[in-house]
Amino acid sequence: DEEVYNYYADGEWKKSASGKFVSIINPTTRTPQYKVQACTQEEVNKVMDAAKAAQKLWARTPLWKRAELLHKAAAILKEHKNPIAECLVKEIAKPAKDAVTEVVRSGDLVSYTAEDGVRILGEGKLLVSDSFPGNERSKYCLSSKIPLGVVLAIPPFNYPVNLAVSKIAPALIAGNALVLKPPTQGAVAALHMIHCFHLAGFPKGLISCVTGKGSEIGDFLTMHPGVNCISFTGGDTGIVISKKAGMIPLQMELGGKDACIVLEDADLDLVAANIVKGGYSYSGQRCTAVKVVLIMESVADAVVEKVKAKMAKLTIGPPEENCDITPVVSESSANFVEGLVMDAKQKGATFCQEYRREGNLIWPLLLDQVRPDMRIAWEEPFGPVLPVIRISSVEEGIHHCNASNFGLQGCVFTRDINKAIMISDAMETGTVQINSAPARGPDHFPFQGLKDSGIGSQGITNSINMMTKIKSTVINLP
Ligand code: G3P
């Protein structure tokens, strides 16, 4: 029987009064692995009340003490990297080594946030009035950063630990309370991560983690009057949330269709290595994965051959064996990927490998000669399938990239730095990587999407600032 996990509220692990559970299906075995509580709206209300009360005291806790607790949580998290990583392997089929890396990266992120927070929040501003026309030097304005209140964090399945702490740590260091709604796949890893914060000794009610069905508590959470900020990473649901949310700051990181533009003068071995890493790591289930390759016709055959050779070396199988390609997160996800592949087949794409699927495991596939009338030219598979579109000019590549609804990241490969900068300027994406595949990290870099890819900017410093407001006190001299 699957193990049952409680939710976290008021500094305790609790069973929901609903008596109901949400099952977590192991993507590899396709059988139930864990069960989490299906929390009720009433339980959410209680969590919000407790968060509000705890936040008031927390905001008055000295900054250095808040930082100290975060450093402690980071150390505990790293100490428990193995059991947490095991959950990631079982719940989201993340390759074993990557699962450990995710937890370690998370510990580092929490520590860095604590350090960055004491610097950023430890500084205020003093303005004097006589710089504005008509004023004497009679007003002194003191401004500093204050917390927003209760931050609701909703991370996605692909980084249930890392993309949770990237919201939790900035919220807490800035003096906010935090309510986490983990994704169903990854909820148990997230609960373990929360346990590390529990062990560090944060005040009761300041941090809570509610699990449950989106249909029951999803809208209820995101539209809850007790929420003062939402930080969400995931898919289209983010667009729905932003339409329903109240007048509160939103941080959204949604999908991407990150393009990789390859110029004729590029280092083709470097290109191939980055296409394989960028396109197929964690089986393409990253919002920053390379999702379309736009390549100059004259070098296309050579690059496709090099990519094929590298793909042939990828290992395919269970995450426990640390295979490169592991089952995608769910059957519906695998079916969606298959739908894109079949559409491309019907419309005449060139298959560089045979399409193969067993359960949720999809063999890595490169589709050449993809044309704009194919769904895969525009849609995000979130699976190990990558389209190649051959272009006859750089402008054509930029045009395809900018015609997308998404605008997360993109990359360009060339040895000509002037061209690279010009292309970067022309690409309507939050980040452009020159001579490397897209990536969010290092985690203190700004990370943002344009258009349907998001609202606001993340990265440690930006997240801390986003989770605060400016408060001024003006001293008026007689
Ligand atoms: O898919 C989530 C996104 O934040 C990716 O992060 O580190 O894989 O570039 P990363």
Tab-separated table of C-alpha atoms and ligand atoms in Angstrom:
chain	number	residue	atom	x	y	z
A	1	ASP	CA	0.000	0.000	0.000
A	2	GLU	CA	1.110	3.540	-0.719
A	3	GLU	CA	2.539	5.627	2.131
A	4	VAL	CA	0.248	8.364	3.464
A	5	TYR	CA	1.556	11.870	4.210
A	6	ASN	CA	0.002	14.612	6.320
A	7	TYR	CA	-0.141	18.304	5.535
A	8	TYR	CA	1.698	20.969	7.551
A	9	ALA	CA	-0.055	23.705	9.474
A	10	ASP	CA	0.497	25.471	12.785
A	11	GLY	CA	3.883	23.830	13.133
A	12	GLU	CA	2.311	20.351	13.085
A	13	TRP	CA	1.652	17.496	10.704
A	14	LYS	CA	-2.090	17.025	10.326
A	15	LYS	CA	-4.664	14.779	8.726
A	16	SER	CA	-7.391	16.500	6.761
A	17	ALA	CA	-10.897	16.354	8.168
A	18	SER	CA	-12.048	15.471	4.633
A	19	GLY	CA	-10.846	11.897	5.163
A	20	LYS	CA	-9.913	12.059	1.464
A	21	PHE	CA	-6.570	11.740	-0.258
A	22	VAL	CA	-4.851	12.541	-3.507
A	23	SER	CA	-2.866	9.695	-5.031
A	24	ILE	CA	0.579	10.202	-6.481
A	25	ILE	CA	1.275	7.857	-9.356
A	26	ASN	CA	4.881	6.812	-9.911
A	27	PRO	CA	5.510	7.745	-13.592
A	28	THR	CA	7.797	4.738	-14.066
A	29	THR	CA	5.709	1.941	-12.543
A	30	ARG	CA	2.427	3.756	-13.243
A	31	THR	CA	1.124	2.541	-9.897
A	32	PRO	CA	0.214	4.616	-6.808
A	33	GLN	CA	3.327	5.461	-4.780
A	34	TYR	CA	2.131	7.902	-2.102
A	35	LYS	CA	-1.055	9.525	-0.837
A	36	VAL	CA	-1.374	13.095	0.437
A	37	GLN	CA	-4.222	14.758	2.300
A	38	ALA	CA	-7.028	16.355	0.306
A	39	CYS	CA	-7.321	19.528	2.390
A	40	THR	CA	-10.620	21.355	2.703
A	41	GLN	CA	-11.423	25.031	2.202
A	42	GLU	CA	-11.968	25.344	5.939
A	43	GLU	CA	-8.449	24.063	6.548
A	44	VAL	CA	-7.122	26.601	4.056
A	45	ASN	CA	-8.944	29.349	5.982
A	46	LYS	CA	-7.267	28.260	9.206
A	47	VAL	CA	-3.842	28.218	7.553
A	48	MET	CA	-4.394	31.756	6.240
A	49	ASP	CA	-5.431	33.053	9.659
A	50	ALA	CA	-2.421	31.463	11.323
A	51	ALA	CA	-0.107	32.821	8.614
A	52	LYS	CA	-1.422	36.339	9.072
A	53	ALA	CA	-0.920	36.243	12.834
A	54	ALA	CA	2.546	34.676	12.635
A	55	GLN	CA	3.659	37.179	9.982
A	56	LYS	CA	3.084	40.158	12.254
A	57	LEU	CA	5.615	38.837	14.769
A	58	TRP	CA	7.998	37.560	12.115
A	59	ALA	CA	8.209	40.980	10.470
A	60	ARG	CA	9.472	42.291	13.846
A	61	THR	CA	12.004	39.498	14.275
A	62	PRO	CA	15.484	40.933	13.644
A	63	LEU	CA	16.699	40.387	10.119
A	64	TRP	CA	19.863	38.606	11.261
A	65	LYS	CA	17.714	36.106	13.182
A	66	ARG	CA	15.546	35.439	10.138
A	67	ALA	CA	18.740	34.872	8.137
A	68	GLU	CA	20.114	32.552	10.810
A	69	LEU	CA	17.035	30.325	10.645
A	70	LEU	CA	17.252	30.176	6.861
A	71	HIS	CA	20.914	29.151	7.031
A	72	LYS	CA	19.919	26.442	9.482
A	73	ALA	CA	17.139	25.187	7.183
A	74	ALA	CA	19.593	25.165	4.266
A	75	ALA	CA	22.050	23.006	6.185
A	76	ILE	CA	19.322	20.559	7.263
A	77	LEU	CA	18.053	20.374	3.698
A	78	LYS	CA	21.499	19.453	2.409
A	79	GLU	CA	21.941	16.873	5.177
A	80	HIS	CA	18.707	15.193	4.073
A	81	LYS	CA	19.417	15.356	0.377
A	82	ASN	CA	19.177	11.611	-0.161
A	83	PRO	CA	15.697	10.842	1.217
A	84	ILE	CA	14.308	13.933	-0.513
A	85	ALA	CA	15.960	12.979	-3.785
A	86	GLU	CA	14.465	9.495	-3.502
A	87	CYS	CA	10.998	11.039	-3.463
A	88	LEU	CA	11.838	13.026	-6.593
A	89	VAL	CA	12.865	9.791	-8.273
A	90	LYS	CA	9.595	8.067	-7.337
A	91	GLU	CA	7.215	10.978	-7.878
A	92	ILE	CA	8.526	12.732	-10.958
A	93	ALA	CA	11.006	10.199	-12.361
A	94	LYS	CA	13.895	12.616	-12.115
A	95	PRO	CA	17.204	10.803	-12.770
A	96	ALA	CA	18.774	9.928	-9.382
A	97	LYS	CA	21.834	12.185	-9.714
A	98	ASP	CA	19.806	15.179	-10.926
A	99	ALA	CA	17.434	14.659	-8.017
A	100	VAL	CA	20.305	15.009	-5.537
A	101	THR	CA	21.590	18.043	-7.439
A	102	GLU	CA	18.168	19.667	-7.154
A	103	VAL	CA	18.218	19.384	-3.362
A	104	VAL	CA	21.804	20.621	-2.987
A	105	ARG	CA	21.093	23.533	-5.334
A	106	SER	CA	18.070	24.306	-3.156
A	107	GLY	CA	20.149	24.432	0.025
A	108	ASP	CA	22.602	26.770	-1.681
A	109	LEU	CA	19.739	28.918	-2.912
A	110	VAL	CA	18.320	29.282	0.604
A	111	SER	CA	21.721	30.296	2.046
A	112	TYR	CA	22.421	32.742	-0.754
A	113	THR	CA	18.976	34.290	-0.281
A	114	ALA	CA	19.609	34.747	3.433
A	115	GLU	CA	22.925	36.488	2.690
A	116	ASP	CA	21.519	38.612	-0.101
A	117	GLY	CA	18.516	39.498	2.057
A	118	VAL	CA	20.533	40.899	4.945
A	119	ARG	CA	22.331	43.212	2.510
A	120	ILE	CA	19.320	44.300	0.454
A	121	LEU	CA	16.894	44.675	3.337
A	122	GLY	CA	19.478	46.104	5.681
A	123	GLU	CA	19.657	49.243	3.594
A	124	GLY	CA	17.142	52.049	3.311
A	125	LYS	CA	17.164	55.445	1.679
A	126	LEU	CA	17.165	59.026	2.844
A	127	LEU	CA	15.846	61.711	0.495
A	128	VAL	CA	15.813	65.429	1.114
A	129	SER	CA	13.170	67.741	-0.299
A	130	ASP	CA	15.176	70.591	-1.796
A	131	SER	CA	16.122	68.724	-4.939
A	132	PHE	CA	12.566	69.143	-6.254
A	133	PRO	CA	11.710	72.643	-7.543
A	134	GLY	CA	10.041	74.931	-5.065
A	135	ASN	CA	11.069	72.998	-1.959
A	136	GLU	CA	13.214	74.051	0.945
A	137	ARG	CA	15.388	71.567	2.783
A	138	SER	CA	12.606	70.963	5.251
A	139	LYS	CA	11.471	67.412	4.554
A	140	TYR	CA	13.453	64.249	5.088
A	141	CYS	CA	12.053	61.069	3.626
A	142	LEU	CA	13.187	57.758	5.135
A	143	SER	CA	12.241	54.777	3.026
A	144	SER	CA	12.799	51.087	3.602
A	145	LYS	CA	11.437	47.769	2.412
A	146	ILE	CA	8.612	46.101	4.295
A	147	PRO	CA	7.033	42.675	3.742
A	148	LEU	CA	3.803	42.177	1.793
A	149	GLY	CA	2.144	39.796	4.259
A	150	VAL	CA	1.261	36.270	3.215
A	151	VAL	CA	2.932	34.873	0.094
A	152	LEU	CA	1.309	31.954	-1.713
A	153	ALA	CA	3.899	29.789	-3.490
A	154	ILE	CA	2.866	27.372	-6.221
A	155	PRO	CA	5.798	25.527	-7.809
A	156	PRO	CA	5.589	23.049	-10.712
A	157	PHE	CA	6.219	19.307	-10.818
A	158	ASN	CA	9.601	19.534	-12.543
A	159	TYR	CA	11.390	21.224	-9.620
A	160	PRO	CA	9.069	20.680	-6.656
A	161	VAL	CA	11.868	21.393	-4.187
A	162	ASN	CA	14.026	23.967	-5.953
A	163	LEU	CA	11.213	26.073	-7.379
A	164	ALA	CA	9.516	25.945	-3.978
A	165	VAL	CA	12.524	27.252	-2.041
A	166	SER	CA	13.139	29.902	-4.707
A	167	LYS	CA	9.818	31.368	-3.495
A	168	ILE	CA	9.960	30.375	0.186
A	169	ALA	CA	13.387	31.785	1.032
A	170	PRO	CA	12.883	35.297	-0.400
A	171	ALA	CA	9.417	35.473	1.137
A	172	LEU	CA	10.716	34.570	4.588
A	173	ILE	CA	13.855	36.675	4.623
A	174	ALA	CA	11.734	39.675	3.651
A	175	GLY	CA	9.457	39.086	6.655
A	176	ASN	CA	6.495	37.424	4.954
A	177	ALA	CA	4.566	34.317	5.958
A	178	LEU	CA	4.458	31.527	3.414
A	179	VAL	CA	1.774	29.119	2.264
A	180	LEU	CA	2.972	26.415	-0.101
A	181	LYS	CA	0.699	24.483	-2.441
A	182	PRO	CA	3.007	21.878	-3.958
A	183	PRO	CA	2.250	20.162	-7.251
A	184	THR	CA	0.631	16.746	-6.780
A	185	GLN	CA	3.575	14.978	-8.462
A	186	GLY	CA	6.364	16.145	-6.169
A	187	ALA	CA	4.178	16.881	-3.148
A	188	VAL	CA	5.945	14.346	-0.929
A	189	ALA	CA	9.407	15.702	-1.799
A	190	ALA	CA	8.044	19.164	-0.977
A	191	LEU	CA	6.647	17.958	2.360
A	192	HIS	CA	10.052	16.533	3.250
A	193	MET	CA	11.669	19.834	2.298
A	194	ILE	CA	9.145	21.667	4.525
A	195	HIS	CA	10.109	19.301	7.336
A	196	CYS	CA	13.650	20.714	7.116
A	197	PHE	CA	12.228	24.195	7.732
A	198	HIS	CA	10.202	22.720	10.604
A	199	LEU	CA	13.364	21.246	12.136
A	200	ALA	CA	15.145	24.583	11.789
A	201	GLY	CA	12.581	25.986	14.228
A	202	PHE	CA	10.578	28.636	12.393
A	203	PRO	CA	7.636	30.021	14.400
A	204	LYS	CA	4.353	28.099	14.295
A	205	GLY	CA	1.962	29.084	11.528
A	206	LEU	CA	4.571	31.091	9.614
A	207	ILE	CA	5.103	28.320	7.070
A	208	SER	CA	2.389	25.919	5.987
A	209	CYS	CA	1.975	23.402	3.237
A	210	VAL	CA	-1.480	22.409	2.040
A	211	THR	CA	-2.036	19.555	-0.349
A	212	GLY	CA	-5.158	18.667	-2.226
A	213	LYS	CA	-7.213	18.741	-5.362
A	214	GLY	CA	-7.013	21.791	-7.582
A	215	SER	CA	-10.758	21.580	-8.123
A	216	GLU	CA	-11.384	21.875	-4.379
A	217	ILE	CA	-8.729	24.318	-3.148
A	218	GLY	CA	-7.010	25.717	-6.279
A	219	ASP	CA	-9.159	28.794	-6.959
A	220	PHE	CA	-9.955	29.042	-3.276
A	221	LEU	CA	-6.272	29.548	-2.505
A	222	THR	CA	-5.404	31.873	-5.359
A	223	MET	CA	-8.498	34.051	-4.802
A	224	HIS	CA	-8.234	33.980	-1.010
A	225	PRO	CA	-8.460	37.467	0.530
A	226	GLY	CA	-5.698	36.510	2.985
A	227	VAL	CA	-3.119	36.142	0.198
A	228	ASN	CA	-0.970	39.218	-0.452
A	229	CYS	CA	1.280	37.881	-3.226
A	230	ILE	CA	1.330	34.877	-5.530
A	231	SER	CA	4.503	33.353	-6.899
A	232	PHE	CA	3.641	30.704	-9.462
A	233	THR	CA	5.689	28.572	-11.829
A	234	GLY	CA	3.946	26.248	-14.245
A	235	GLY	CA	1.844	26.162	-17.375
A	236	ASP	CA	-1.270	27.904	-18.722
A	237	THR	CA	-2.912	27.753	-15.283
A	238	GLY	CA	-0.783	30.811	-14.507
A	239	ILE	CA	-2.699	32.845	-17.090
A	240	VAL	CA	-5.983	31.789	-15.495
A	241	ILE	CA	-4.661	32.627	-12.010
A	242	SER	CA	-3.513	36.076	-13.085
A	243	LYS	CA	-6.982	36.848	-14.423
A	244	LYS	CA	-8.685	35.748	-11.217
A	245	ALA	CA	-6.233	37.042	-8.616
A	246	GLY	CA	-6.960	40.206	-6.696
A	247	MET	CA	-4.964	43.419	-6.566
A	248	ILE	CA	-1.768	41.764	-5.394
A	249	PRO	CA	1.728	41.458	-6.865
A	250	LEU	CA	2.151	38.417	-9.073
A	251	GLN	CA	5.287	36.599	-10.044
A	252	MET	CA	4.608	34.204	-12.888
A	253	GLU	CA	6.917	31.929	-14.772
A	254	LEU	CA	4.987	29.994	-17.375
A	255	GLY	CA	5.901	27.999	-20.430
A	256	GLY	CA	8.493	28.598	-23.091
A	257	LYS	CA	9.338	27.659	-26.657
A	258	ASP	CA	13.018	28.454	-26.358
A	259	ALA	CA	14.633	28.733	-29.771
A	260	CYS	CA	18.181	27.798	-30.602
A	261	ILE	CA	19.397	29.825	-33.589
A	262	VAL	CA	22.466	28.356	-35.285
A	263	LEU	CA	24.535	30.516	-37.635
A	264	GLU	CA	26.892	29.274	-40.332
A	265	ASP	CA	30.067	30.247	-38.457
A	266	ALA	CA	29.105	28.470	-35.217
A	267	ASP	CA	31.241	25.852	-33.466
A	268	LEU	CA	29.140	22.889	-34.573
A	269	ASP	CA	30.363	20.492	-31.882
A	270	LEU	CA	29.436	23.019	-29.221
A	271	VAL	CA	26.049	23.443	-30.920
A	272	ALA	CA	25.360	19.703	-30.962
A	273	ALA	CA	26.374	19.262	-27.321
A	274	ASN	CA	24.079	22.089	-26.254
A	275	ILE	CA	21.143	20.904	-28.354
A	276	VAL	CA	21.344	17.482	-26.733
A	277	LYS	CA	21.794	18.823	-23.207
A	278	GLY	CA	19.311	21.652	-23.673
A	279	GLY	CA	16.711	19.600	-25.484
A	280	TYR	CA	16.803	16.270	-23.714
A	281	SER	CA	17.953	16.710	-20.113
A	282	TYR	CA	15.181	15.633	-17.735
A	283	SER	CA	13.522	14.360	-20.904
A	284	GLY	CA	12.773	17.893	-22.095
A	285	GLN	CA	10.597	18.674	-19.068
A	286	ARG	CA	12.096	22.080	-18.337
A	287	CYS	CA	10.530	25.379	-19.257
A	288	THR	CA	14.018	26.459	-20.350
A	289	ALA	CA	14.613	23.400	-22.523
A	290	VAL	CA	15.610	24.021	-26.138
A	291	LYS	CA	12.238	23.536	-27.842
A	292	VAL	CA	12.946	24.481	-31.433
A	293	VAL	CA	16.204	24.501	-33.397
A	294	LEU	CA	16.385	27.128	-36.150
A	295	ILE	CA	19.400	26.331	-38.226
A	296	MET	CA	20.992	27.791	-41.335
A	297	GLU	CA	20.466	25.374	-44.218
A	298	SER	CA	24.179	25.220	-45.141
A	299	VAL	CA	25.183	23.726	-41.756
A	300	ALA	CA	21.950	21.850	-41.014
A	301	ASP	CA	23.024	18.416	-42.311
A	302	ALA	CA	26.270	18.549	-40.348
A	303	VAL	CA	24.574	19.599	-37.102
A	304	VAL	CA	21.777	17.027	-37.438
A	305	GLU	CA	24.378	14.276	-37.940
A	306	LYS	CA	26.343	15.382	-34.863
A	307	VAL	CA	23.185	15.614	-32.756
A	308	LYS	CA	22.068	12.150	-33.898
A	309	ALA	CA	25.440	10.688	-32.941
A	310	LYS	CA	25.225	12.182	-29.453
A	311	MET	CA	21.589	11.131	-29.040
A	312	ALA	CA	22.536	7.545	-29.790
A	313	LYS	CA	24.616	7.607	-26.598
A	314	LEU	CA	21.755	8.714	-24.335
A	315	THR	CA	20.647	6.033	-21.891
A	316	ILE	CA	16.924	5.357	-21.712
A	317	GLY	CA	15.168	3.771	-18.755
A	318	PRO	CA	14.265	4.123	-15.096
A	319	PRO	CA	15.342	7.146	-13.035
A	320	GLU	CA	16.725	4.844	-10.314
A	321	GLU	CA	19.413	3.751	-12.790
A	322	ASN	CA	20.181	7.383	-13.461
A	323	CYS	CA	19.236	7.096	-17.129
A	324	ASP	CA	19.357	10.258	-19.239
A	325	ILE	CA	15.867	9.757	-20.595
A	326	THR	CA	13.242	8.677	-18.063
A	327	PRO	CA	9.455	8.353	-18.244
A	328	VAL	CA	7.580	11.645	-18.611
A	329	VAL	CA	5.531	12.690	-15.618
A	330	SER	CA	2.143	11.239	-16.525
A	331	GLU	CA	0.226	9.263	-19.077
A	332	SER	CA	-1.639	12.352	-20.255
A	333	SER	CA	1.676	14.117	-20.749
A	334	ALA	CA	3.003	11.183	-22.792
A	335	ASN	CA	-0.213	11.177	-24.858
A	336	PHE	CA	0.164	14.902	-25.527
A	337	VAL	CA	3.753	14.430	-26.729
A	338	GLU	CA	2.617	11.560	-28.932
A	339	GLY	CA	-0.111	13.770	-30.419
A	340	LEU	CA	2.524	16.311	-31.486
A	341	VAL	CA	4.716	13.573	-32.962
A	342	MET	CA	1.825	12.054	-34.962
A	343	ASP	CA	0.804	15.461	-36.289
A	344	ALA	CA	4.392	16.055	-37.487
A	345	LYS	CA	4.479	12.606	-39.067
A	346	GLN	CA	1.270	13.150	-40.945
A	347	LYS	CA	2.504	16.495	-42.232
A	348	GLY	CA	5.799	15.046	-43.473
A	349	ALA	CA	8.532	15.775	-40.909
A	350	THR	CA	11.722	13.720	-41.232
A	351	PHE	CA	12.152	11.325	-38.300
A	352	CYS	CA	15.833	11.068	-37.356
A	353	GLN	CA	15.012	8.070	-35.131
A	354	GLU	CA	12.111	5.715	-34.993
A	355	TYR	CA	9.317	6.879	-32.665
A	356	ARG	CA	9.145	4.560	-29.697
A	357	ARG	CA	7.097	4.625	-26.486
A	358	GLU	CA	6.572	2.180	-23.630
A	359	GLY	CA	4.143	3.390	-20.982
A	360	ASN	CA	5.284	6.908	-20.110
A	361	LEU	CA	8.772	6.327	-21.458
A	362	ILE	CA	9.351	8.058	-24.788
A	363	TRP	CA	12.608	7.491	-26.648
A	364	PRO	CA	14.424	10.721	-27.580
A	365	LEU	CA	13.409	11.959	-30.979
A	366	LEU	CA	14.730	14.622	-33.338
A	367	LEU	CA	12.351	15.788	-36.048
A	368	ASP	CA	14.027	17.391	-39.042
A	369	GLN	CA	12.446	19.441	-41.856
A	370	VAL	CA	9.711	20.688	-39.559
A	371	ARG	CA	7.540	23.365	-41.138
A	372	PRO	CA	5.423	26.115	-39.558
A	373	ASP	CA	2.168	24.280	-40.286
A	374	MET	CA	3.129	21.551	-37.823
A	375	ARG	CA	1.958	21.877	-34.220
A	376	ILE	CA	5.415	21.009	-32.892
A	377	ALA	CA	6.808	24.152	-34.534
A	378	TRP	CA	4.875	26.205	-31.945
A	379	GLU	CA	3.722	24.029	-29.060
A	380	GLU	CA	5.731	23.014	-26.026
A	381	PRO	CA	5.983	19.203	-25.861
A	382	PHE	CA	7.535	18.974	-22.360
A	383	GLY	CA	8.954	15.672	-23.514
A	384	PRO	CA	12.085	14.365	-25.279
A	385	VAL	CA	11.057	15.469	-28.780
A	386	LEU	CA	12.774	18.324	-30.563
A	387	PRO	CA	11.939	19.926	-33.934
A	388	VAL	CA	14.504	21.313	-36.377
A	389	ILE	CA	13.425	24.059	-38.753
A	390	ARG	CA	15.878	24.893	-41.510
A	391	ILE	CA	16.199	28.604	-42.238
A	392	SER	CA	17.772	30.499	-45.101
A	393	SER	CA	18.430	33.741	-43.234
A	394	VAL	CA	18.967	34.892	-39.666
A	395	GLU	CA	15.910	37.140	-40.055
A	396	GLU	CA	13.781	34.077	-40.719
A	397	GLY	CA	14.986	32.568	-37.437
A	398	ILE	CA	14.306	35.726	-35.455
A	399	HIS	CA	10.894	35.996	-37.088
A	400	HIS	CA	9.960	32.448	-36.048
A	401	CYS	CA	11.178	33.062	-32.524
A	402	ASN	CA	9.200	36.294	-32.189
A	403	ALA	CA	6.032	34.878	-33.728
A	404	SER	CA	5.671	32.619	-30.663
A	405	ASN	CA	3.272	33.502	-27.860
A	406	PHE	CA	6.071	32.578	-25.505
A	407	GLY	CA	9.156	34.628	-24.722
A	408	LEU	CA	11.121	32.894	-22.003
A	409	GLN	CA	14.678	32.364	-23.244
A	410	GLY	CA	16.476	31.722	-26.494
A	411	CYS	CA	20.010	31.038	-27.591
A	412	VAL	CA	22.231	31.882	-30.511
A	413	PHE	CA	25.373	30.133	-31.663
A	414	THR	CA	27.943	32.126	-33.616
A	415	ARG	CA	31.584	33.163	-33.300
A	416	ASP	CA	30.674	36.722	-34.312
A	417	ILE	CA	29.929	38.621	-31.103
A	418	ASN	CA	28.512	41.629	-32.948
A	419	LYS	CA	25.968	39.453	-34.740
A	420	ALA	CA	25.168	37.681	-31.482
A	421	ILE	CA	24.392	40.951	-29.709
A	422	MET	CA	22.257	42.165	-32.621
A	423	ILE	CA	20.290	38.928	-32.629
A	424	SER	CA	19.899	39.049	-28.859
A	425	ASP	CA	18.473	42.559	-29.154
A	426	ALA	CA	16.028	41.415	-31.809
A	427	MET	CA	14.780	38.344	-29.928
A	428	GLU	CA	11.672	39.019	-27.841
A	429	THR	CA	12.605	36.815	-24.905
A	430	GLY	CA	13.458	37.470	-21.269
A	431	THR	CA	16.991	36.125	-21.691
A	432	VAL	CA	19.207	35.241	-24.629
A	433	GLN	CA	22.162	32.935	-24.111
A	434	ILE	CA	25.108	33.358	-26.444
A	435	ASN	CA	26.833	30.053	-27.229
A	436	SER	CA	25.022	28.009	-24.593
A	437	ALA	CA	21.640	26.368	-24.117
A	438	PRO	CA	19.004	28.297	-22.135
A	439	ALA	CA	19.018	27.858	-18.355
A	440	ARG	CA	17.591	29.595	-15.322
A	441	GLY	CA	20.701	29.371	-13.174
A	442	PRO	CA	22.944	30.415	-11.586
A	443	ASP	CA	20.020	31.191	-9.331
A	444	HIS	CA	20.982	34.793	-8.585
A	445	PHE	CA	20.732	35.758	-12.263
A	446	PRO	CA	17.534	37.569	-13.248
A	447	PHE	CA	15.032	35.133	-14.748
A	448	GLN	CA	11.958	36.332	-16.588
A	449	GLY	CA	9.667	35.634	-19.475
A	450	LEU	CA	8.077	38.076	-21.901
A	451	LYS	CA	4.561	37.681	-23.359
A	452	ASP	CA	2.781	34.489	-22.201
A	453	SER	CA	5.957	33.295	-20.475
A	454	GLY	CA	5.465	35.369	-17.378
A	455	ILE	CA	5.052	38.390	-15.185
A	456	GLY	CA	7.893	40.045	-13.297
A	457	SER	CA	11.410	38.821	-12.856
A	458	GLN	CA	12.805	36.124	-10.599
A	459	GLY	CA	16.311	35.342	-9.474
A	460	ILE	CA	17.218	35.762	-5.824
A	461	THR	CA	17.579	39.545	-5.647
A	462	ASN	CA	14.549	40.252	-7.817
A	463	SER	CA	12.390	37.855	-5.821
A	464	ILE	CA	13.340	39.464	-2.509
A	465	ASN	CA	12.501	42.895	-3.907
A	466	MET	CA	9.270	41.662	-5.462
A	467	MET	CA	8.089	40.309	-2.122
A	468	THR	CA	8.442	43.687	-0.417
A	469	LYS	CA	6.884	47.121	-0.645
A	470	ILE	CA	8.479	50.488	-0.009
A	471	LYS	CA	7.404	52.253	3.140
A	472	SER	CA	8.289	55.907	3.722
A	473	THR	CA	8.289	58.105	6.780
A	474	VAL	CA	8.655	61.821	6.114
A	475	ILE	CA	10.088	64.089	8.794
A	476	ASN	CA	8.776	67.633	8.369
A	477	LEU	CA	10.937	70.302	9.967
A	478	PRO	CA	9.243	73.422	11.294
B	1	G3P	O1	11.198	24.595	-15.787
B	1	G3P	C1	11.537	25.456	-14.796
B	1	G3P	C2	12.709	26.355	-15.066
B	1	G3P	O2	12.829	27.283	-14.051
B	1	G3P	C3	13.974	25.666	-15.488
B	1	G3P	O3	15.063	25.764	-14.682
B	1	G3P	O4	17.401	25.299	-14.036
B	1	G3P	O5	16.259	23.802	-15.655
B	1	G3P	O6	16.894	26.083	-16.344
B	1	G3P	P1	16.487	25.204	-15.209
